């Protein structure tokens, strides 16, 4: 199938699903529970006109972005540092596995308790989520270093520091970039979950507020906005990742590997 | 223990090849010479001095091509120059380009590892070592996984490079006796593990040699039979 046909089919399926939802809502089930696309669209349109959507988006975006930057910097720093020593890595292994096992979303109520209902708790949730994912990926990436390549670099004259910057980091870069990439939507989800629990604005707050007001069109609108934001972010990140890792063989191109 | 009771002198400017049953410690020998491994007893001297750690005057071409996959061909060849802070960035680039042209990789400067064939990768690997002019070059079965024609071409390239750069010492490990004799001034036959030197066979064929026809020379034949006799004995030994 060519690109045009593929996109045509996609559009057709999307329209069919929306049509099905619209058609079933009313005759088959009560729109009270699941709303219907036309109501969701109307709600969205109104929120755009009133400026509420932009204001909610910017609140959630702010928390996500600040938290992400902090979490990513700390995750990188700790991941790179802890992976340096065999002994340290061996001693800390069970602790790291234990922390990795914590369902991170479950920390949200406690974060509200610690950091209040304002921006700080959302930033901290996003930061914690990002930190975990970036830290583990960086750590694993450095741990799986290619020993042969390190020997080669040493023979070619690399000092300890150069070895770190010219071999360790580029060698771990697919893992590091994967960590930085998967943590962006996760940071967003973390901020939204913190907003569910206690907040005064943002996408999570809006979803919570409309649900308690039994306004399912509003809830669905919030979910749709989240979905679109995550899809757009993923699409952008996909491109960035491909560009940064263009030295890696594509999966369809393995004949020489 | 991989090696025991091994004593070997290699002269400046010499081309030495090493053959021996697999697993006899040939690679260990090179790792010790370059300084990735230390000797557990005995000593290693370079120009009369006892050395420890990596010897930066030695270049090492391993069996796996080991190119840095995140660097282009040009970037790989410039790596050693960067690490040794030789020249300006433009000079490094120029030097790498010239050498790549010389080994027949003109037009592949911006390719990545996965875009190259096995023979091309090994050419880059050799260029990456030659570019910073090491006085001693170790090669560990560098042409092992390649097809016969590519091997011949690369042997030819290597021999020419060695002749152009008078004074370079080469230690070359191989499984292929024809290759060992065609390239070498001396062929070192090692014993089964723990590796010792079984015999050193001088190759008194005139240079420059034509790598494509040298094996038809009767003198070549005689040396081949001699080396093969020693090696066969060691292989029988090992299987007993």
Short mmCIF file of C-alpha atoms in Angstrom, two decimals:
data_model
loop_
_atom_site.label_atom_id
_atom_site.label_comp_id
_atom_site.label_asym_id
_atom_site.label_seq_id
_atom_site.Cartn_x
_atom_site.Cartn_y
_atom_site.Cartn_z
CA UNK A 1 0.00 0.00 0.00
CA UNK A 2 1.27 3.46 -0.72
CA UNK A 3 1.31 6.30 1.79
CA UNK A 4 -1.83 7.86 0.43
CA UNK A 5 -3.83 4.63 0.73
CA UNK A 6 -2.53 3.98 4.25
CA UNK A 7 -3.55 7.43 5.44
CA UNK A 8 -6.90 7.03 3.68
CA UNK A 9 -7.59 3.80 5.56
CA UNK A 10 -6.56 5.39 8.84
CA UNK A 11 -8.94 8.28 8.33
CA UNK A 12 -11.71 5.88 7.38
CA UNK A 13 -11.23 3.78 10.53
CA UNK A 14 -11.11 6.87 12.75
CA UNK A 15 -14.32 8.22 11.23
CA UNK A 16 -15.99 4.81 11.52
CA UNK A 17 -15.11 4.56 15.23
CA UNK A 18 -16.35 8.09 15.91
CA UNK A 19 -19.51 7.38 13.91
CA UNK A 20 -20.08 4.18 15.86
CA UNK A 21 -19.70 6.03 19.16
CA UNK A 22 -22.05 8.80 18.00
CA UNK A 23 -24.61 6.32 16.66
CA UNK A 24 -24.62 3.96 19.64
CA UNK A 25 -24.76 6.78 22.15
CA UNK A 26 -28.47 7.30 22.70
CA UNK A 27 -30.17 4.27 21.11
CA UNK A 28 -27.90 1.66 22.80
CA UNK A 29 -26.42 3.31 25.89
CA UNK A 30 -27.16 6.46 27.81
CA UNK A 31 -24.83 9.33 26.72
CA UNK A 32 -24.71 10.27 30.39
CA UNK A 33 -21.99 7.60 30.91
CA UNK A 34 -19.80 8.01 27.86
CA UNK A 35 -21.00 11.25 26.28
CA UNK A 36 -20.84 11.46 22.47
CA UNK A 37 -18.33 12.93 19.99
CA UNK A 38 -20.51 15.91 19.08
CA UNK A 39 -20.89 16.91 22.74
CA UNK A 40 -17.15 16.46 23.34
CA UNK A 41 -16.36 18.61 20.30
CA UNK A 42 -18.78 21.27 21.48
CA UNK A 43 -17.23 21.29 24.95
CA UNK A 44 -13.75 21.56 23.45
CA UNK A 45 -14.80 24.42 21.20
CA UNK A 46 -16.27 26.31 24.15
CA UNK A 47 -13.13 25.77 26.25
CA UNK A 48 -11.00 27.08 23.41
CA UNK A 49 -13.17 30.18 23.04
CA UNK A 50 -13.26 30.88 26.77
CA UNK A 51 -9.46 30.44 27.05
CA UNK A 52 -9.88 27.76 29.67
CA UNK A 53 -8.21 25.05 27.57
CA UNK A 54 -5.11 27.19 27.03
CA UNK A 55 -4.94 28.07 30.71
CA UNK A 56 -5.32 24.40 31.79
CA UNK A 57 -2.76 23.27 29.24
CA UNK A 58 -0.24 25.88 30.28
CA UNK A 59 -0.57 25.01 33.99
CA UNK A 60 0.00 21.30 33.33
CA UNK A 61 2.72 22.02 30.78
CA UNK A 62 4.58 24.25 33.19
CA UNK A 63 4.63 21.60 35.92
CA UNK A 64 5.66 18.90 33.44
CA UNK A 65 8.44 20.94 31.83
CA UNK A 66 10.06 22.17 35.05
CA UNK A 67 9.85 18.72 36.61
CA UNK A 68 11.20 17.06 33.50
CA UNK A 69 14.25 19.28 33.26
CA UNK A 70 15.18 18.78 36.92
CA UNK A 71 14.48 15.06 36.83
CA UNK A 72 16.44 14.54 33.63
CA UNK A 73 19.52 16.41 34.86
CA UNK A 74 19.57 14.55 38.18
CA UNK A 75 18.82 11.20 36.53
CA UNK A 76 21.69 11.64 34.08
CA UNK A 77 24.10 12.75 36.78
CA UNK A 78 23.27 9.90 39.16
CA UNK A 79 23.09 7.29 36.41
CA UNK A 80 26.51 8.21 35.06
CA UNK A 81 28.09 8.51 38.50
CA UNK A 82 26.76 5.29 40.04
CA UNK A 83 27.66 3.21 37.01
CA UNK A 84 31.32 4.18 37.29
CA UNK A 85 32.34 1.77 40.01
CA UNK A 86 31.88 -2.01 39.85
CA UNK A 87 31.82 -2.25 43.65
CA UNK A 88 29.31 0.54 44.18
CA UNK A 89 27.10 -0.94 41.46
CA UNK A 90 27.24 -4.39 43.06
CA UNK A 91 26.44 -3.11 46.56
CA UNK A 92 23.56 -0.91 45.42
CA UNK A 93 21.97 -3.41 43.02
CA UNK A 94 19.18 -4.72 45.32
CA UNK A 95 18.30 -1.20 46.45
CA UNK A 96 18.08 0.02 42.91
CA UNK A 97 15.87 -2.96 41.97
CA UNK A 98 13.66 -2.28 45.03
CA UNK A 99 13.20 1.39 44.14
CA UNK A 100 12.47 0.41 40.57
CA UNK A 101 9.71 -1.90 41.86
CA UNK A 102 7.78 0.91 43.57
CA UNK A 103 4.61 1.81 41.66
CA UNK A 104 5.57 5.42 41.22
CA UNK A 105 2.07 6.81 40.74
CA UNK A 106 1.26 5.55 44.24
CA UNK A 107 3.60 8.19 45.64
CA UNK A 108 1.34 11.02 44.44
CA UNK A 109 -0.79 11.38 47.63
CA UNK A 110 2.35 11.59 49.74
CA UNK A 111 3.86 14.19 47.44
CA UNK A 112 0.75 16.33 47.94
CA UNK A 113 1.24 15.96 51.68
CA UNK A 114 4.88 16.99 51.44
CA UNK A 115 4.76 19.69 48.81
CA UNK A 116 1.22 21.12 49.06
CA UNK A 117 -1.57 21.49 46.55
CA UNK A 118 0.10 24.19 44.42
CA UNK A 119 2.57 23.82 41.57
CA UNK A 120 5.40 22.33 43.66
CA UNK A 121 3.81 18.90 44.17
CA UNK A 122 3.10 18.50 40.43
CA UNK A 123 6.64 19.55 39.55
CA UNK A 124 8.01 17.06 42.06
CA UNK A 125 5.86 14.22 40.69
CA UNK A 126 6.99 14.93 37.13
CA UNK A 127 10.59 15.24 38.31
CA UNK A 128 10.47 11.98 40.26
CA UNK A 129 9.00 10.08 37.32
CA UNK A 130 11.56 11.50 34.91
CA UNK A 131 14.42 10.93 37.32
CA UNK A 132 13.57 7.23 37.72
CA UNK A 133 13.33 6.49 34.01
CA UNK A 134 16.35 8.56 32.98
CA UNK A 135 18.41 7.23 35.87
CA UNK A 136 17.70 3.54 35.16
CA UNK A 137 18.25 3.88 31.45
CA UNK A 138 21.47 5.82 31.83
CA UNK A 139 22.73 3.40 34.46
CA UNK A 140 21.92 0.34 32.36
CA UNK A 141 23.37 1.95 29.25
CA UNK A 142 26.68 2.63 30.91
CA UNK A 143 26.73 -0.81 32.56
CA UNK A 144 26.36 -2.56 29.23
CA UNK A 145 29.43 -0.75 27.91
CA UNK A 146 31.29 -2.53 25.15
CA UNK A 147 34.58 -3.61 26.74
CA UNK A 148 36.22 -4.25 23.37
CA UNK A 149 35.53 -0.71 22.24
CA UNK A 150 36.99 0.61 25.48
CA UNK A 151 40.19 -1.37 24.93
CA UNK A 152 40.38 -0.13 21.35
CA UNK A 153 39.97 3.47 22.49
CA UNK A 154 42.67 3.07 25.15
CA UNK A 155 45.11 1.67 22.61
CA UNK A 156 44.24 4.56 20.30
CA UNK A 157 45.35 6.88 23.09
CA UNK A 158 42.20 7.81 25.06
CA UNK A 159 42.77 9.03 28.61
CA UNK A 160 40.30 8.17 31.40
CA UNK A 161 38.24 11.31 30.87
CA UNK A 162 38.28 11.08 27.13
CA UNK A 163 37.20 7.45 27.41
CA UNK A 164 34.18 8.64 29.36
CA UNK A 165 33.14 11.38 26.95
CA UNK A 166 34.19 9.78 23.67
CA UNK A 167 33.22 6.14 24.29
CA UNK A 168 31.12 5.57 27.41
CA UNK A 169 28.56 8.28 26.70
CA UNK A 170 28.09 7.73 22.96
CA UNK A 171 27.96 3.99 23.57
CA UNK A 172 25.22 4.47 26.16
CA UNK A 173 23.43 7.11 24.10
CA UNK A 174 20.71 4.83 22.69
CA UNK A 175 19.67 3.96 26.27
CA UNK A 176 20.05 7.54 27.51
CA UNK A 177 17.98 8.91 24.64
CA UNK A 178 15.34 6.21 25.16
CA UNK A 179 15.13 7.23 28.83
CA UNK A 180 14.82 10.92 27.98
CA UNK A 181 12.16 10.06 25.44
CA UNK A 182 9.87 7.69 27.32
CA UNK A 183 9.94 9.93 30.39
CA UNK A 184 8.31 12.91 28.66
CA UNK A 185 4.81 11.41 28.38
CA UNK A 186 5.32 9.76 31.77
CA UNK A 187 6.17 13.13 33.36
CA UNK A 188 2.97 14.52 31.88
CA UNK A 189 0.94 11.65 33.31
CA UNK A 190 2.57 12.12 36.73
CA UNK A 191 1.70 15.82 36.78
CA UNK A 192 -1.90 15.07 35.74
CA UNK A 193 -2.27 12.41 38.45
CA UNK A 194 -1.03 14.88 41.07
CA UNK A 195 -3.61 17.34 39.75
CA UNK A 196 -6.34 14.70 40.17
CA UNK A 197 -5.58 14.43 43.85
CA UNK A 198 -5.39 18.04 44.80
CA UNK A 199 -5.05 21.14 42.69
CA UNK A 200 -6.63 24.39 41.60
CA UNK A 201 -6.11 24.15 37.82
CA UNK A 202 -4.63 22.17 34.96
CA UNK A 203 -5.82 19.34 32.73
CA UNK A 204 -5.98 16.86 35.61
CA UNK A 205 -8.01 19.30 37.66
CA UNK A 206 -10.42 19.85 34.76
CA UNK A 207 -10.95 16.12 34.25
CA UNK A 208 -11.59 15.65 37.96
CA UNK A 209 -13.90 18.65 38.18
CA UNK A 210 -16.04 17.68 35.19
CA UNK A 211 -16.29 14.08 36.40
CA UNK A 212 -17.52 15.14 39.84
CA UNK A 213 -19.99 17.45 38.09
CA UNK A 214 -21.19 14.39 36.12
CA UNK A 215 -20.16 16.18 32.96
CA UNK A 216 -18.79 13.25 30.93
CA UNK A 217 -18.40 15.38 27.81
CA UNK A 218 -15.94 17.54 29.76
CA UNK A 219 -14.08 14.48 31.06
CA UNK A 220 -13.82 12.94 27.60
CA UNK A 221 -12.66 16.29 26.23
CA UNK A 222 -9.86 16.35 28.81
CA UNK A 223 -8.87 12.79 27.91
CA UNK A 224 -8.87 13.63 24.21
CA UNK A 225 -6.64 16.65 24.81
CA UNK A 226 -4.20 14.51 26.85
CA UNK A 227 -4.20 11.88 24.13
CA UNK A 228 -3.44 14.43 21.42
CA UNK A 229 -0.67 16.06 23.48
CA UNK A 230 1.02 12.69 24.11
CA UNK A 231 0.71 11.70 20.45
CA UNK A 232 2.21 14.97 19.25
CA UNK A 233 5.05 14.70 21.78
CA UNK A 234 5.78 11.11 20.78
CA UNK A 235 5.79 12.04 17.11
CA UNK A 236 8.27 14.88 17.69
CA UNK A 237 10.48 12.72 19.92
CA UNK A 238 10.48 9.92 17.35
CA UNK A 239 11.97 12.27 14.81
CA UNK A 240 14.54 13.67 17.20
CA UNK A 241 15.58 10.17 18.24
CA UNK A 242 15.98 9.01 14.65
CA UNK A 243 18.13 12.03 13.91
CA UNK A 244 20.33 11.58 16.98
CA UNK A 245 20.76 7.85 16.39
CA UNK A 246 21.14 7.83 12.63
CA UNK A 247 24.37 5.85 13.05
CA UNK A 248 22.40 2.83 14.22
CA UNK A 249 21.35 0.23 11.66
CA UNK A 250 17.67 0.23 10.86
CA UNK A 251 15.84 -2.99 11.62
CA UNK A 252 15.24 -3.65 7.94
CA UNK A 253 18.94 -3.20 7.24
CA UNK A 254 20.63 -6.01 9.14
CA UNK A 255 22.42 -7.83 6.35
CA UNK A 256 25.84 -6.57 7.41
CA UNK A 257 25.43 -6.92 11.15
CA UNK B 1 47.87 -19.79 32.03
CA UNK B 2 47.87 -18.88 28.38
CA UNK B 3 51.60 -18.56 27.79
CA UNK B 4 54.61 -20.08 29.52
CA UNK B 5 58.35 -19.94 29.04
CA UNK B 6 57.98 -17.73 26.07
CA UNK B 7 60.90 -15.63 24.94
CA UNK B 8 60.82 -13.61 21.79
CA UNK B 9 62.87 -10.78 20.29
CA UNK B 10 61.39 -8.76 17.48
CA UNK B 11 63.62 -6.41 15.52
CA UNK B 12 62.78 -2.93 14.40
CA UNK B 13 61.37 -2.80 10.89
CA UNK B 14 60.62 -6.50 10.80
CA UNK B 15 57.47 -8.22 9.57
CA UNK B 16 56.77 -11.19 11.84
CA UNK B 17 53.82 -13.54 11.56
CA UNK B 18 52.62 -15.88 14.31
CA UNK B 19 50.85 -19.19 13.68
CA UNK B 20 49.79 -21.87 16.14
CA UNK B 21 46.93 -24.17 17.15
CA UNK B 22 43.79 -22.24 18.12
CA UNK B 23 43.67 -21.27 21.78
CA UNK B 24 47.44 -21.33 22.17
CA UNK B 25 47.60 -17.76 23.45
CA UNK B 26 48.47 -15.85 20.30
CA UNK B 27 46.06 -13.02 21.15
CA UNK B 28 47.33 -12.98 24.73
CA UNK B 29 50.80 -12.37 23.34
CA UNK B 30 49.60 -9.28 21.46
CA UNK B 31 47.62 -8.04 24.46
CA UNK B 32 50.80 -8.24 26.51
CA UNK B 33 52.89 -6.48 23.87
CA UNK B 34 50.45 -3.56 23.63
CA UNK B 35 49.95 -3.41 27.40
CA UNK B 36 46.28 -4.37 27.81
CA UNK B 37 47.57 -7.33 29.89
CA UNK B 38 50.61 -7.49 32.15
CA UNK B 39 52.98 -10.46 32.34
CA UNK B 40 52.54 -12.51 35.51
CA UNK B 41 56.23 -13.32 35.56
CA UNK B 42 59.13 -12.31 33.41
CA UNK B 43 59.50 -8.98 31.68
CA UNK B 44 58.70 -7.07 28.56
CA UNK B 45 61.11 -4.58 27.09
CA UNK B 46 60.50 -1.97 24.44
CA UNK B 47 63.71 -0.47 23.01
CA UNK B 48 65.51 -1.91 26.01
CA UNK B 49 63.20 -0.41 28.63
CA UNK B 50 60.81 -2.30 30.88
CA UNK B 51 57.30 -0.97 30.29
CA UNK B 52 53.96 -1.23 32.06
CA UNK B 53 50.54 -0.05 30.94
CA UNK B 54 49.52 0.80 27.41
CA UNK B 55 52.35 1.55 25.03
CA UNK B 56 51.17 4.45 22.91
CA UNK B 57 53.75 3.83 20.24
CA UNK B 58 52.03 0.58 19.31
CA UNK B 59 49.00 0.28 17.06
CA UNK B 60 46.65 -2.69 17.39
CA UNK B 61 44.27 -4.01 14.75
CA UNK B 62 41.95 -6.64 16.18
CA UNK B 63 40.06 -9.45 14.52
CA UNK B 64 36.66 -7.89 15.04
CA UNK B 65 36.63 -4.62 13.19
CA UNK B 66 35.59 -2.76 16.37
CA UNK B 67 34.78 0.49 14.62
CA UNK B 68 32.98 3.05 16.76
CA UNK B 69 29.47 2.67 15.33
CA UNK B 70 28.49 6.23 16.26
CA UNK B 71 31.32 7.71 14.23
CA UNK B 72 31.54 7.94 10.47
CA UNK B 73 34.42 6.33 8.59
CA UNK B 74 36.28 9.63 8.68
CA UNK B 75 35.48 10.10 12.37
CA UNK B 76 36.85 6.65 13.18
CA UNK B 77 40.09 7.31 11.36
CA UNK B 78 40.51 10.68 13.10
CA UNK B 79 39.90 9.21 16.57
CA UNK B 80 43.53 8.36 17.35
CA UNK B 81 44.69 11.77 16.13
CA UNK B 82 42.12 13.49 18.36
CA UNK B 83 43.09 11.45 21.40
CA UNK B 84 46.75 12.20 20.82
CA UNK B 85 46.01 15.86 20.02
CA UNK B 86 47.97 15.63 16.77
CA UNK B 87 47.51 18.61 14.43
CA UNK B 88 44.57 20.98 14.06
CA UNK B 89 41.13 19.68 13.26
CA UNK B 90 41.61 20.55 9.57
CA UNK B 91 44.98 18.80 9.45
CA UNK B 92 43.54 15.69 11.09
CA UNK B 93 40.74 15.61 8.55
CA UNK B 94 43.19 16.01 5.67
CA UNK B 95 45.43 13.24 6.96
CA UNK B 96 42.51 10.86 7.43
CA UNK B 97 41.13 11.64 3.99
CA UNK B 98 44.46 11.02 2.30
CA UNK B 99 44.89 7.66 4.01
CA UNK B 100 41.32 6.58 3.24
CA UNK B 101 41.89 7.35 -0.42
CA UNK B 102 45.05 5.28 -0.21
CA UNK B 103 43.26 2.19 1.10
CA UNK B 104 40.56 2.56 -1.54
CA UNK B 105 37.73 4.08 0.51
CA UNK B 106 37.34 7.31 -1.38
CA UNK B 107 33.65 8.18 -1.38
CA UNK B 108 32.83 6.36 1.87
CA UNK B 109 34.02 9.05 4.30
CA UNK B 110 30.58 9.73 5.72
CA UNK B 111 29.31 6.18 5.94
CA UNK B 112 28.61 4.48 9.25
CA UNK B 113 29.81 1.02 10.24
CA UNK B 114 26.58 -0.77 9.36
CA UNK B 115 26.72 0.63 5.84
CA UNK B 116 30.07 -1.03 5.05
CA UNK B 117 31.03 -4.54 3.96
CA UNK B 118 33.40 -6.65 6.07
CA UNK B 119 36.37 -5.85 3.84
CA UNK B 120 35.67 -2.11 3.97
CA UNK B 121 35.41 -2.21 7.75
CA UNK B 122 38.80 -3.85 8.02
CA UNK B 123 40.29 -1.24 5.68
CA UNK B 124 38.93 1.49 7.97
CA UNK B 125 40.27 -0.41 10.97
CA UNK B 126 43.75 -0.53 9.46
CA UNK B 127 43.61 3.13 8.39
CA UNK B 128 42.52 4.08 11.92
CA UNK B 129 45.74 2.56 13.25
CA UNK B 130 48.11 3.70 10.50
CA UNK B 131 46.95 7.31 10.62
CA UNK B 132 48.90 8.26 13.75
CA UNK B 133 52.09 6.58 12.49
CA UNK B 134 52.74 4.00 15.20
CA UNK B 135 56.19 2.49 14.95
CA UNK B 136 54.91 -0.97 15.79
CA UNK B 137 51.64 -2.45 14.51
CA UNK B 138 50.04 -5.60 15.87
CA UNK B 139 47.38 -7.34 13.81
CA UNK B 140 45.29 -10.19 15.22
CA UNK B 141 43.86 -12.22 12.34
CA UNK B 142 42.74 -9.02 10.70
CA UNK B 143 41.53 -10.69 7.51
CA UNK B 144 40.12 -13.83 9.16
CA UNK B 145 36.41 -13.48 8.38
CA UNK B 146 36.86 -12.13 4.86
CA UNK B 147 36.49 -13.92 1.55
CA UNK B 148 39.60 -15.10 -0.32
CA UNK B 149 39.71 -12.32 -2.91
CA UNK B 150 39.26 -9.53 -0.38
CA UNK B 151 41.96 -11.11 1.76
CA UNK B 152 44.45 -11.05 -1.10
CA UNK B 153 43.66 -7.42 -1.87
CA UNK B 154 44.07 -6.41 1.74
CA UNK B 155 47.31 -8.38 2.12
CA UNK B 156 48.60 -6.54 -0.91
CA UNK B 157 47.55 -3.16 0.53
CA UNK B 158 49.16 -3.94 3.89
CA UNK B 159 52.42 -5.08 2.32
CA UNK B 160 52.62 -1.92 0.21
CA UNK B 161 51.90 0.32 3.18
CA UNK B 162 54.60 -1.42 5.18
CA UNK B 163 57.13 -1.03 2.37
CA UNK B 164 56.29 2.66 1.88
CA UNK B 165 56.76 3.44 5.54
CA UNK B 166 60.22 2.08 6.11
CA UNK B 167 61.00 1.12 9.69
CA UNK B 168 57.54 -0.02 10.81
CA UNK B 169 57.56 -3.25 12.76
CA UNK B 170 54.62 -5.59 12.24
CA UNK B 171 53.48 -8.57 14.31
CA UNK B 172 50.70 -10.38 12.48
CA UNK B 173 48.70 -13.34 13.79
CA UNK B 174 46.97 -15.63 11.33
CA UNK B 175 45.55 -19.11 10.83
CA UNK B 176 46.45 -19.08 7.19
CA UNK B 177 49.94 -20.46 6.46
CA UNK B 178 50.08 -19.06 2.95
CA UNK B 179 49.31 -15.62 4.31
CA UNK B 180 51.85 -16.09 7.12
CA UNK B 181 54.69 -16.97 4.74
CA UNK B 182 53.80 -14.56 1.94
CA UNK B 183 53.93 -11.55 4.26
CA UNK B 184 56.67 -12.38 6.75
CA UNK B 185 60.38 -12.04 7.31
CA UNK B 186 60.04 -14.69 10.01
CA UNK B 187 57.19 -17.07 10.83
CA UNK B 188 56.83 -17.95 14.51
CA UNK B 189 55.19 -21.32 15.15
CA UNK B 190 53.70 -21.64 18.62
CA UNK B 191 52.94 -24.80 20.60
CA UNK B 192 49.55 -25.83 21.94
CA UNK B 193 48.42 -24.20 25.20
CA UNK B 194 50.20 -23.07 27.33
CA UNK B 195 51.85 -21.43 24.36
CA UNK B 196 55.59 -21.50 23.87
CA UNK B 197 57.62 -20.94 20.75
CA UNK B 198 58.01 -24.18 18.83
CA UNK B 199 60.11 -22.87 16.01
CA UNK B 200 61.03 -19.66 14.21
CA UNK B 201 61.21 -20.12 10.44
CA UNK B 202 62.98 -17.41 8.42
CA UNK B 203 61.37 -16.55 5.07
CA UNK B 204 64.16 -15.61 2.71
CA UNK B 205 62.02 -14.76 -0.28
CA UNK B 206 63.04 -11.53 -2.06
CA UNK B 207 61.05 -8.30 -1.68
CA UNK B 208 59.04 -6.63 -3.07
CA UNK B 209 56.81 -9.67 -3.31
CA UNK B 210 53.84 -10.22 -5.56
CA UNK B 211 51.21 -11.46 -3.18
CA UNK B 212 49.10 -12.87 -6.02
CA UNK B 213 51.74 -15.25 -7.42
CA UNK B 214 54.29 -15.82 -4.66
CA UNK B 215 52.78 -19.13 -3.58
CA UNK B 216 53.80 -20.71 -6.89
CA UNK B 217 57.51 -20.12 -6.18
CA UNK B 218 59.31 -23.45 -5.38
CA UNK B 219 61.20 -21.75 -2.51
CA UNK B 220 57.82 -20.76 -1.07
CA UNK B 221 56.68 -24.36 -1.34
CA UNK B 222 59.68 -25.60 0.63
CA UNK B 223 59.10 -23.10 3.46
CA UNK B 224 55.41 -23.98 3.50
CA UNK B 225 56.13 -27.69 3.94
CA UNK B 226 58.55 -26.94 6.76
CA UNK B 227 56.15 -24.68 8.69
CA UNK B 228 53.29 -27.07 8.10
CA UNK B 229 55.30 -29.99 9.52
CA UNK B 230 55.90 -28.12 12.79
CA UNK B 231 52.32 -26.97 13.03
CA UNK B 232 50.84 -30.39 12.25
CA UNK B 233 52.96 -31.86 15.02
CA UNK B 234 51.56 -29.33 17.52
CA UNK B 235 48.01 -29.92 16.39
CA UNK B 236 48.41 -33.68 16.85
CA UNK B 237 49.88 -32.99 20.25
CA UNK B 238 46.88 -30.97 21.20
CA UNK B 239 44.35 -33.59 20.15
CA UNK B 240 46.06 -36.37 22.09
#
